[in-house]
mmCIF file of C-alpha atoms in Angstrom:
data_model
loop_
_atom_site.group_PDB
_atom_site.id
_atom_site.type_symbol
_atom_site.label_atom_id
_atom_site.label_comp_id
_atom_site.label_asym_id
_atom_site.label_seq_id
_atom_site.Cartn_x
_atom_site.Cartn_y
_atom_site.Cartn_z
ATOM 1 C CA MET D 1 106.363 108.866 113.802
ATOM 2 C CA THR D 2 106.720 108.220 110.375
ATOM 3 C CA SER D 3 104.065 110.953 107.975
ATOM 4 C CA PRO D 4 101.628 108.985 105.523
ATOM 5 C CA LEU D 5 102.748 109.201 101.695
ATOM 6 C CA PRO D 6 101.150 112.013 99.512
ATOM 7 C CA ASP D 7 98.104 110.616 97.549
ATOM 8 C CA PHE D 8 100.011 108.814 94.525
ATOM 9 C CA ALA D 9 99.323 106.438 91.376
ATOM 10 C CA ALA D 10 101.743 104.155 89.129
ATOM 11 C CA VAL D 11 102.299 102.519 86.553
ATOM 12 C CA VAL D 12 103.815 98.791 86.651
ATOM 13 C CA VAL D 13 105.891 97.839 83.275
ATOM 14 C CA ALA D 14 105.769 94.153 82.445
ATOM 15 C CA ALA D 15 104.835 94.415 78.640
ATOM 16 C CA GLY D 16 108.922 92.919 77.504
ATOM 17 C CA ALA D 17 109.376 89.974 75.759
ATOM 18 C CA GLY D 18 112.393 88.874 78.815
ATOM 19 C CA SER D 19 114.639 86.819 75.934
ATOM 20 C CA ARG D 20 117.405 87.329 77.840
ATOM 21 C CA ALA D 21 115.905 85.635 80.993
ATOM 22 C CA GLY D 22 114.709 82.727 78.839
ATOM 23 C CA GLY D 23 111.437 84.549 78.339
ATOM 24 C CA ALA D 24 108.152 85.754 79.902
ATOM 25 C CA LYS D 25 109.702 86.759 83.632
ATOM 26 C CA GLN D 26 107.094 88.666 84.777
ATOM 27 C CA TRP D 27 105.361 85.458 85.445
ATOM 28 C CA ARG D 28 107.594 82.874 86.349
ATOM 29 C CA THR D 29 107.634 82.003 89.927
ATOM 30 C CA MET D 30 110.576 83.650 92.869
ATOM 31 C CA GLY D 31 109.779 83.109 96.330
ATOM 32 C CA GLY D 32 106.674 81.326 95.350
ATOM 33 C CA LYS D 33 104.473 83.468 94.093
ATOM 34 C CA PRO D 34 104.931 85.518 90.355
ATOM 35 C CA VAL D 35 107.924 87.856 89.777
ATOM 36 C CA ILE D 36 105.325 90.494 88.653
ATOM 37 C CA ARG D 37 102.870 90.540 91.901
ATOM 38 C CA TRP D 38 106.256 91.194 94.049
ATOM 39 C CA SER D 39 106.298 94.658 92.738
ATOM 40 C CA VAL D 40 102.542 95.535 92.461
ATOM 41 C CA GLU D 41 101.661 94.016 95.970
ATOM 42 C CA ALA D 42 104.649 96.254 97.575
ATOM 43 C CA LEU D 43 102.979 99.212 95.618
ATOM 44 C CA LEU D 44 99.664 99.395 96.749
ATOM 45 C CA ARG D 45 101.272 98.151 100.365
ATOM 46 C CA ALA D 46 102.711 101.100 100.206
ATOM 47 C CA GLY D 47 98.852 103.350 99.504
ATOM 48 C CA ALA D 48 98.651 103.650 95.379
ATOM 49 C CA ALA D 49 95.705 105.187 94.673
ATOM 50 C CA ASP D 50 94.997 103.539 91.297
ATOM 51 C CA LEU D 51 98.201 101.163 89.726
ATOM 52 C CA ILE D 52 97.996 100.391 86.063
ATOM 53 C CA VAL D 53 100.277 97.421 84.943
ATOM 54 C CA VAL D 54 101.305 97.596 81.483
ATOM 55 C CA ALA D 55 101.470 93.872 80.193
ATOM 56 C CA PRO D 56 101.891 92.489 76.245
ATOM 57 C CA ALA D 57 98.780 92.481 73.994
ATOM 58 C CA GLY D 58 96.418 89.578 75.163
ATOM 59 C CA ALA D 59 98.275 88.445 78.662
ATOM 60 C CA GLY D 60 95.258 89.311 80.519
ATOM 61 C CA ALA D 61 94.752 85.271 81.580
ATOM 62 C CA GLU D 62 98.841 85.332 82.679
ATOM 63 C CA ALA D 63 98.145 88.813 84.559
ATOM 64 C CA GLY D 64 94.957 87.841 86.042
ATOM 65 C CA GLU D 65 96.039 84.500 87.820
ATOM 66 C CA ALA D 66 99.822 86.087 88.871
ATOM 67 C CA LEU D 67 97.246 88.645 90.359
ATOM 68 C CA ALA D 68 94.435 87.287 91.885
ATOM 69 C CA GLY D 69 93.109 88.365 95.188
ATOM 70 C CA LEU D 70 94.781 91.942 94.287
ATOM 71 C CA THR D 71 92.282 94.559 93.827
ATOM 72 C CA GLY D 72 93.194 97.923 92.873
ATOM 73 C CA TRP D 73 94.622 97.596 89.288
ATOM 74 C CA ARG D 74 93.661 97.723 86.574
ATOM 75 C CA LEU D 75 95.071 96.507 82.547
ATOM 76 C CA ALA D 76 97.206 98.549 79.647
ATOM 77 C CA PRO D 77 98.550 96.965 76.338
ATOM 78 C CA GLY D 78 102.110 96.786 76.245
ATOM 79 C CA GLY D 79 103.432 98.937 73.493
ATOM 80 C CA ALA D 80 106.612 98.259 70.503
ATOM 81 C CA SER D 81 109.015 99.301 72.671
ATOM 82 C CA ARG D 82 109.619 100.144 76.452
ATOM 83 C CA ALA D 83 108.756 104.299 76.107
ATOM 84 C CA ASP D 84 105.136 102.877 74.206
ATOM 85 C CA SER D 85 104.425 100.664 76.989
ATOM 86 C CA VAL D 86 105.075 103.700 79.059
ATOM 87 C CA ARG D 87 103.493 106.300 77.058
ATOM 88 C CA ASN D 88 100.297 102.869 77.811
ATOM 89 C CA GLY D 89 100.271 102.992 80.610
ATOM 90 C CA LEU D 90 100.352 106.835 81.462
ATOM 91 C CA ALA D 91 96.959 107.273 79.276
ATOM 92 C CA ALA D 92 95.640 104.652 80.839
ATOM 93 C CA LEU D 93 96.162 106.243 84.179
ATOM 94 C CA GLY D 94 95.371 110.075 83.614
ATOM 95 C CA GLY D 95 95.360 112.699 85.884
ATOM 96 C CA PRO D 96 95.329 114.401 88.647
ATOM 97 C CA ASP D 97 97.929 116.975 86.777
ATOM 98 C CA ASP D 98 99.493 117.337 89.922
ATOM 99 C CA ARG D 99 99.306 113.284 91.460
ATOM 100 C CA PRO D 100 102.848 112.096 91.425
ATOM 101 C CA VAL D 101 103.066 109.007 89.357
ATOM 102 C CA LEU D 102 105.837 106.190 90.113
ATOM 103 C CA ILE D 103 107.151 103.928 87.045
ATOM 104 C CA HIS D 104 108.437 100.517 87.861
ATOM 105 C CA ASP D 105 110.525 97.745 86.128
ATOM 106 C CA ALA D 106 108.462 94.732 87.578
ATOM 107 C CA ALA D 107 111.289 93.157 86.503
ATOM 108 C CA ARG D 108 112.656 94.487 89.574
ATOM 109 C CA PRO D 109 110.522 92.861 92.524
ATOM 110 C CA LEU D 110 112.048 92.964 95.625
ATOM 111 C CA LEU D 111 111.271 97.099 95.972
ATOM 112 C CA ASP D 112 111.009 97.936 99.617
ATOM 113 C CA ALA D 113 108.926 100.738 100.760
ATOM 114 C CA ALA D 114 111.882 103.271 101.943
ATOM 115 C CA VAL D 115 112.757 103.233 98.317
ATOM 116 C CA ILE D 116 109.265 104.476 97.795
ATOM 117 C CA ARG D 117 109.274 107.348 100.149
ATOM 118 C CA ARG D 118 112.552 108.281 99.513
ATOM 119 C CA THR D 119 111.433 108.600 95.757
ATOM 120 C CA LEU D 120 108.532 110.594 96.470
ATOM 121 C CA ASP D 121 109.398 112.527 99.107
ATOM 122 C CA ALA D 122 112.026 113.884 96.579
ATOM 123 C CA LEU D 123 109.644 115.057 94.172
ATOM 124 C CA ALA D 124 108.698 118.117 96.748
ATOM 125 C CA ASP D 125 111.796 120.098 95.230
ATOM 126 C CA ALA D 126 112.321 119.007 91.444
ATOM 127 C CA ASP D 127 110.361 117.235 88.644
ATOM 128 C CA GLY D 128 111.820 113.845 88.874
ATOM 129 C CA ALA D 129 113.457 111.214 90.872
ATOM 130 C CA LEU D 130 114.793 108.217 90.495
ATOM 131 C CA PRO D 131 116.871 106.098 92.662
ATOM 132 C CA ALA D 132 120.447 104.819 91.986
ATOM 133 C CA LEU D 133 122.690 103.553 93.074
ATOM 134 C CA PRO D 134 126.854 104.582 92.867
ATOM 135 C CA VAL D 135 129.174 103.024 91.231
ATOM 136 C CA ALA D 136 131.718 101.049 92.814
ATOM 137 C CA ASP D 137 133.666 99.133 90.895
ATOM 138 C CA SER D 138 136.259 99.831 89.271
ATOM 139 C CA LEU D 139 134.950 100.468 84.876
ATOM 140 C CA ARG D 140 136.515 99.640 81.473
ATOM 141 C CA ARG D 141 135.810 100.392 77.816
ATOM 142 C CA ALA D 142 136.950 97.497 75.275
ATOM 143 C CA ALA D 143 136.868 95.935 72.137
ATOM 144 C CA ASP D 144 137.243 92.483 70.659
ATOM 145 C CA SER D 145 137.831 91.781 74.425
ATOM 146 C CA LEU D 146 140.752 93.876 75.055
ATOM 147 C CA MET D 147 140.449 96.583 77.906
ATOM 148 C CA THR D 148 140.667 99.993 75.587
ATOM 149 C CA ASP D 149 140.880 102.600 78.335
ATOM 150 C CA ALA D 150 139.306 103.240 81.761
ATOM 151 C CA ILE D 151 136.582 105.259 82.574
ATOM 152 C CA GLU D 152 136.031 107.447 85.460
ATOM 153 C CA ARG D 153 133.322 106.090 87.753
ATOM 154 C CA ASP D 154 132.603 109.665 90.501
ATOM 155 C CA GLY D 155 129.683 111.015 89.854
ATOM 156 C CA LEU D 156 128.421 107.495 87.957
ATOM 157 C CA TRP D 157 125.156 106.416 88.928
ATOM 158 C CA ARG D 158 123.744 102.631 88.318
ATOM 159 C CA ALA D 159 119.488 104.000 87.794
ATOM 160 C CA GLN D 160 116.869 101.630 89.375
ATOM 161 C CA THR D 161 113.051 102.055 89.136
ATOM 162 C CA PRO D 162 110.193 103.593 90.378
ATOM 163 C CA GLN D 163 111.098 106.478 89.018
ATOM 164 C CA ALA D 164 108.638 109.353 90.380
ATOM 165 C CA PHE D 165 106.888 112.189 88.820
ATOM 166 C CA PRO D 166 103.758 114.371 89.198
ATOM 167 C CA TYR D 167 101.556 113.306 86.106
ATOM 168 C CA ARG D 168 101.287 116.132 83.434
ATOM 169 C CA LYS D 169 105.093 116.945 83.669
ATOM 170 C CA ILE D 170 105.986 112.753 82.563
ATOM 171 C CA VAL D 171 102.677 112.928 80.016
ATOM 172 C CA ASP D 172 104.126 116.252 78.568
ATOM 173 C CA ALA D 173 107.717 115.100 78.715
ATOM 174 C CA PHE D 174 107.353 112.301 76.735
ATOM 175 C CA ALA D 175 105.206 114.203 74.445
ATOM 176 C CA ALA D 176 108.198 116.349 73.924
ATOM 177 C CA TRP D 177 110.513 113.624 73.226
ATOM 178 C CA PRO D 178 111.988 112.622 68.624
ATOM 179 C CA ASP D 179 109.434 110.088 67.240
ATOM 180 C CA ASP D 180 112.807 109.389 66.071
ATOM 181 C CA GLU D 181 114.956 108.741 69.013
ATOM 182 C CA PRO D 182 115.020 105.717 71.610
ATOM 183 C CA ALA D 183 114.203 106.875 75.695
ATOM 184 C CA THR D 184 116.678 104.860 78.310
ATOM 185 C CA ASP D 185 114.192 106.038 80.476
ATOM 186 C CA GLU D 186 111.818 107.946 82.096
ATOM 187 C CA ALA D 187 114.384 110.828 83.759
ATOM 188 C CA THR D 188 116.227 110.904 81.138
ATOM 189 C CA VAL D 189 112.449 111.734 78.957
ATOM 190 C CA VAL D 190 111.496 114.739 81.533
ATOM 191 C CA GLN D 191 115.593 116.114 81.831
ATOM 192 C CA ARG D 192 115.529 116.895 78.217
ATOM 193 C CA ALA D 193 112.486 118.831 78.858
ATOM 194 C CA GLY D 194 114.438 120.828 80.766
ATOM 195 C CA GLY D 195 112.829 119.266 84.497
ATOM 196 C CA ARG D 196 115.231 119.009 87.213
ATOM 197 C CA VAL D 197 115.574 115.003 87.872
ATOM 198 C CA ARG D 198 116.891 114.456 91.812
ATOM 199 C CA ILE D 199 119.392 110.674 92.550
ATOM 200 C CA VAL D 200 117.798 109.491 95.704
ATOM 201 C CA GLN D 201 119.267 106.468 97.429
ATOM 202 C CA GLY D 202 118.269 102.675 95.664
ATOM 203 C CA ASP D 203 118.488 99.694 96.846
ATOM 204 C CA PRO D 204 121.135 97.026 95.795
ATOM 205 C CA ARG D 205 118.711 94.605 96.837
ATOM 206 C CA LEU D 206 116.483 96.216 93.575
ATOM 207 C CA MET D 207 118.120 94.667 90.712
ATOM 208 C CA LYS D 208 116.637 93.817 87.426
ATOM 209 C CA LEU D 209 116.275 90.575 86.607
ATOM 210 C CA THR D 210 118.154 90.375 82.936
ATOM 211 C CA TYR D 211 118.934 87.007 82.903
ATOM 212 C CA PRO D 212 119.028 83.432 84.028
ATOM 213 C CA GLU D 213 120.845 83.400 86.285
ATOM 214 C CA ASP D 214 119.565 86.746 87.920
ATOM 215 C CA PHE D 215 116.886 84.635 89.713
ATOM 216 C CA ALA D 216 119.124 82.732 91.884
ATOM 217 C CA MET D 217 120.643 85.796 93.262
ATOM 218 C CA ALA D 218 117.520 87.416 93.694
ATOM 219 C CA GLU D 219 116.248 83.796 95.188
ATOM 220 C CA ALA D 220 119.006 84.588 98.293
ATOM 221 C CA LEU D 221 118.124 88.377 98.447
ATOM 222 C CA ILE D 222 114.483 87.952 99.693
ATOM 223 C CA PRO D 223 114.274 88.098 103.802
ATOM 224 C CA ARG D 224 113.050 85.822 105.133
ATOM 225 C CA ARG D 225 111.724 84.633 108.112
ATOM 226 C CA THR D 226 112.326 80.994 110.262
ATOM 227 C CA ARG D 227 109.530 78.777 111.708
ATOM 228 C CA VAL D 228 110.040 75.466 113.318
ATOM 229 C CA GLY D 229 107.692 72.803 113.435
ATOM 230 C CA THR D 230 107.634 69.396 115.526
ATOM 231 C CA GLY D 231 105.733 65.838 115.097
ATOM 232 C CA PHE D 232 104.727 63.116 116.364
ATOM 233 C CA ASP D 233 103.632 59.671 115.783
ATOM 234 C CA VAL D 234 102.861 56.735 117.511
ATOM 235 C CA HIS D 235 101.654 52.901 115.884
ATOM 236 C CA ARG D 236 100.951 49.593 117.076
ATOM 237 C CA TRP D 237 102.750 46.178 117.315
ATOM 238 C CA GLY D 238 102.099 43.449 115.240
ATOM 239 C CA PRO D 239 102.282 40.205 113.049
ATOM 240 C CA GLY D 240 105.061 40.829 110.404
ATOM 241 C CA ASP D 241 108.636 40.212 108.678
ATOM 242 C CA ALA D 242 110.342 43.775 107.950
ATOM 243 C CA VAL D 243 109.031 47.245 109.790
ATOM 244 C CA TRP D 244 109.710 51.018 107.940
ATOM 245 C CA LEU D 245 111.377 53.026 109.408
ATOM 246 C CA CYS D 246 112.615 56.686 107.875
ATOM 247 C CA GLY D 247 111.950 55.442 104.782
ATOM 248 C CA VAL D 248 114.104 52.293 105.067
ATOM 249 C CA GLU D 249 112.751 48.452 105.393
ATOM 250 C CA ILE D 250 113.834 46.906 107.943
ATOM 251 C CA ALA D 251 114.021 43.093 108.916
ATOM 252 C CA HIS D 252 112.012 42.336 112.228
ATOM 253 C CA ASP D 253 109.607 39.639 113.415
ATOM 254 C CA GLN D 254 106.756 42.243 114.235
ATOM 255 C CA THR D 255 105.685 44.960 111.600
ATOM 256 C CA LEU D 256 103.828 48.121 112.767
ATOM 257 C CA ILE D 257 100.678 48.361 112.179
ATOM 258 C CA GLY D 258 99.010 51.898 110.105
ATOM 259 C CA HIS D 259 96.449 52.420 107.439
ATOM 260 C CA SER D 260 99.786 53.024 105.359
ATOM 261 C CA ASP D 261 102.867 51.613 105.904
ATOM 262 C CA ALA D 262 103.036 53.043 109.169
ATOM 263 C CA ASP D 263 106.837 54.442 108.975
ATOM 264 C CA ALA D 264 106.326 56.616 112.128
ATOM 265 C CA GLY D 265 109.014 58.603 111.532
ATOM 266 C CA LEU D 266 107.864 59.788 107.923
ATOM 267 C CA HIS D 267 104.929 60.358 109.705
ATOM 268 C CA ALA D 268 106.083 62.609 111.909
ATOM 269 C CA LEU D 269 108.385 64.074 109.981
ATOM 270 C CA THR D 270 105.780 65.690 107.855
ATOM 271 C CA ASP D 271 102.956 66.279 110.715
ATOM 272 C CA ALA D 272 107.305 68.641 111.590
ATOM 273 C CA VAL D 273 107.338 70.199 107.963
ATOM 274 C CA LEU D 274 103.548 71.128 107.643
ATOM 275 C CA GLY D 275 103.413 72.153 111.256
ATOM 276 C CA ALA D 276 106.081 75.009 110.485
ATOM 277 C CA MET D 277 104.172 76.186 107.798
ATOM 278 C CA GLY D 278 100.135 76.821 109.659
ATOM 279 C CA ASP D 279 99.632 74.009 106.896
ATOM 280 C CA GLY D 280 97.390 71.410 108.891
ATOM 281 C CA ASP D 281 98.462 68.234 109.370
ATOM 282 C CA ILE D 282 99.158 64.098 107.889
ATOM 283 C CA GLY D 283 95.372 63.045 108.540
ATOM 284 C CA ASP D 284 94.207 66.579 106.921
ATOM 285 C CA HIS D 285 96.111 66.257 103.773
ATOM 286 C CA PHE D 286 95.808 62.058 103.753
ATOM 287 C CA PRO D 287 92.549 60.978 105.694
ATOM 288 C CA PRO D 288 93.262 57.046 106.847
ATOM 289 C CA THR D 289 89.640 57.058 106.239
ATOM 290 C CA ASP D 290 90.734 57.335 102.265
ATOM 291 C CA PRO D 291 90.783 53.703 100.988
ATOM 292 C CA ARG D 292 93.512 55.414 98.559
ATOM 293 C CA TRP D 293 96.318 55.741 100.631
ATOM 294 C CA LYS D 294 95.744 51.777 102.042
ATOM 295 C CA GLY D 295 98.982 50.441 102.266
ATOM 296 C CA ALA D 296 100.798 53.216 100.597
ATOM 297 C CA ALA D 297 104.479 54.385 100.881
ATOM 298 C CA SER D 298 104.717 57.339 102.947
ATOM 299 C CA ASP D 299 106.919 59.268 101.706
ATOM 300 C CA GLN D 300 104.809 59.600 99.355
ATOM 301 C CA PHE D 301 103.446 62.013 102.317
ATOM 302 C CA LEU D 302 106.747 63.649 102.689
ATOM 303 C CA ALA D 303 107.038 65.033 99.366
ATOM 304 C CA HIS D 304 103.676 66.289 99.855
ATOM 305 C CA ALA D 305 104.645 68.357 102.768
ATOM 306 C CA VAL D 306 107.756 69.540 100.701
ATOM 307 C CA GLU D 307 106.180 70.434 97.777
ATOM 308 C CA ARG D 308 103.582 72.639 99.483
ATOM 309 C CA LEU D 309 106.917 74.273 100.841
ATOM 310 C CA HIS D 310 108.034 75.049 98.036
ATOM 311 C CA ALA D 311 104.861 76.190 96.475
ATOM 312 C CA ARG D 312 105.267 79.224 98.920
ATOM 313 C CA GLY D 313 108.831 80.318 98.274
ATOM 314 C CA GLY D 314 109.811 78.145 101.418
ATOM 315 C CA ARG D 315 113.058 75.814 101.727
ATOM 316 C CA LEU D 316 114.053 73.265 104.531
ATOM 317 C CA VAL D 317 116.513 73.607 106.575
ATOM 318 C CA ASN D 318 117.175 71.011 108.821
ATOM 319 C CA VAL D 319 115.212 68.120 110.080
ATOM 320 C CA ASP D 320 115.906 65.703 113.174
ATOM 321 C CA VAL D 321 114.200 63.020 113.949
ATOM 322 C CA THR D 322 114.192 60.695 116.994
ATOM 323 C CA LEU D 323 112.468 57.116 117.126
ATOM 324 C CA ILE D 324 111.477 55.466 120.567
ATOM 325 C CA CYS D 325 111.473 52.045 121.182
ATOM 326 C CA GLU D 326 113.436 48.703 122.799
ATOM 327 C CA ARG D 327 113.656 46.915 119.336
ATOM 328 C CA PRO D 328 114.035 46.724 116.749
ATOM 329 C CA LYS D 329 117.602 48.456 116.978
ATOM 330 C CA VAL D 330 118.144 51.986 115.017
ATOM 331 C CA LYS D 331 122.275 52.416 115.410
ATOM 332 C CA PRO D 332 122.592 49.908 112.420
ATOM 333 C CA HIS D 333 120.594 51.369 110.635
ATOM 334 C CA ARG D 334 121.102 54.807 111.073
ATOM 335 C CA GLN D 335 123.332 55.886 108.547
ATOM 336 C CA ALA D 336 120.508 54.637 105.766
ATOM 337 C CA MET D 337 118.442 56.260 107.491
ATOM 338 C CA ARG D 338 119.765 59.594 107.048
ATOM 339 C CA GLU D 339 120.772 59.020 103.426
ATOM 340 C CA ARG D 340 117.032 58.555 102.765
ATOM 341 C CA LEU D 341 116.205 60.881 104.074
ATOM 342 C CA ALA D 342 118.763 63.936 103.232
ATOM 343 C CA GLU D 343 117.390 62.286 99.546
ATOM 344 C CA LEU D 344 114.152 62.705 99.608
ATOM 345 C CA LEU D 345 114.059 66.498 101.174
ATOM 346 C CA ALA D 346 117.352 66.868 98.578
ATOM 347 C CA LEU D 347 118.824 68.298 101.981
ATOM 348 C CA PRO D 348 122.993 68.359 102.563
ATOM 349 C CA LEU D 349 123.786 64.838 104.567
ATOM 350 C CA ASP D 350 124.569 67.214 107.919
ATOM 351 C CA ALA D 351 121.069 68.763 107.858
ATOM 352 C CA VAL D 352 119.000 65.297 108.663
ATOM 353 C CA SER D 353 119.430 63.464 111.892
ATOM 354 C CA VAL D 354 118.325 60.645 113.015
ATOM 355 C CA LYS D 355 118.288 59.315 116.702
ATOM 356 C CA ALA D 356 116.921 56.737 118.832
ATOM 357 C CA THR D 357 116.517 56.117 122.535
ATOM 358 C CA THR D 358 114.819 54.147 124.803
ATOM 359 C CA THR D 359 112.204 54.914 127.512
ATOM 360 C CA GLU D 360 113.906 52.142 130.383
ATOM 361 C CA GLY D 361 111.016 49.459 129.954
ATOM 362 C CA LEU D 362 108.393 52.157 130.940
ATOM 363 C CA GLY D 363 105.133 53.063 128.993
ATOM 364 C CA PHE D 364 103.873 51.375 126.056
ATOM 365 C CA THR D 365 107.407 51.626 123.874
ATOM 366 C CA GLY D 366 108.887 50.025 126.579
ATOM 367 C CA ARG D 367 106.513 46.871 127.203
ATOM 368 C CA GLY D 368 106.934 46.419 123.469
ATOM 369 C CA GLU D 369 103.480 47.139 122.384
ATOM 370 C CA GLY D 370 103.862 49.465 119.749
ATOM 371 C CA LEU D 371 107.482 52.433 118.727
ATOM 372 C CA ALA D 372 106.754 56.327 118.522
ATOM 373 C CA ALA D 373 108.683 59.212 116.524
ATOM 374 C CA GLN D 374 109.051 62.320 116.708
ATOM 375 C CA ALA D 375 110.523 65.343 114.898
ATOM 376 C CA VAL D 376 111.657 69.056 114.277
ATOM 377 C CA ALA D 377 111.481 71.029 110.838
ATOM 378 C CA THR D 378 113.307 73.771 110.442
ATOM 379 C CA ILE D 379 112.262 75.988 107.133
ATOM 380 C CA GLU D 380 112.544 79.296 106.203
ATOM 381 C CA LEU D 381 109.115 81.137 104.135
ATOM 382 C CA PRO D 382 109.452 84.694 102.355
ATOM 383 C CA ASP D 383 108.287 87.443 104.579
#
């Protein structure tokens, strides 16, 4: 059985301008929530007894919005440098002197509980601890884009955060640090003051978001769970000269009757996407009693469901729609339907299936009284 973590506090540094990443990366959305929220949630979930978020001066509203609903954190203003921001966070935190403090960069959002534990455990026989990864690539020094020499990589590590120290140890180490010298990180500050800093195993997913392309990499690293939703819809036939199915208008001697355009394929698919998220059904979001949706194009219902999926950091994997009817013949229009769904859902064509079947003359579809559609949607949501 895993032993409980010791009482600890945390400082999350989120005061940088993020200019290389396009600005204010701590408030940007990644995986359906702000970057800073990933780290704060991870530390609170691990049991941080007190947590200081160091944000740019005047960014209280942004921090409050990004961390809405979370308790156990307080705000401190950032400084002119990262070291100044850390000092401000430590000052806001206060003792006790022997309590471990984790200092973490908000720009490393994919913080895992195992890293927190390893870092805190290392303080049992050291004055500080930092997660790090051994350098695997060969290293070169260059001038004017020309290689000058190779660098021996043995014994080299890529430092990460959170870094851990007893509160008084890191405060006193900063007090002894020369004012005219920039501090690389907290581990360097403590080591310069005579402390022993232990390296523990880091996590490749604990990458730092520095450049715009890093966000796509981090998104790909987010652990996700797969969910499947189903949908079913029925509409009766009535007088008309065309029918909408899966976003395609088909000339026909009847039309489907409904409050909107009665596209049963899109309705079933919308319910499948909503169902996979556990987000109600199409009637909850677009009540048939609401006159705004009278005669509405059903593609907006599907777009709404997909937007809600994306807002939660989810993504659509594939969809499969089956139309059940005697007429019209679906096969001549099936490719156009697949292409339209692929366009609406931003999916590759091979992730979209449209099929049709009959009930061999049985039931209301067999008697030509109506058309039915069923759909399946597979999605992925962040853990």
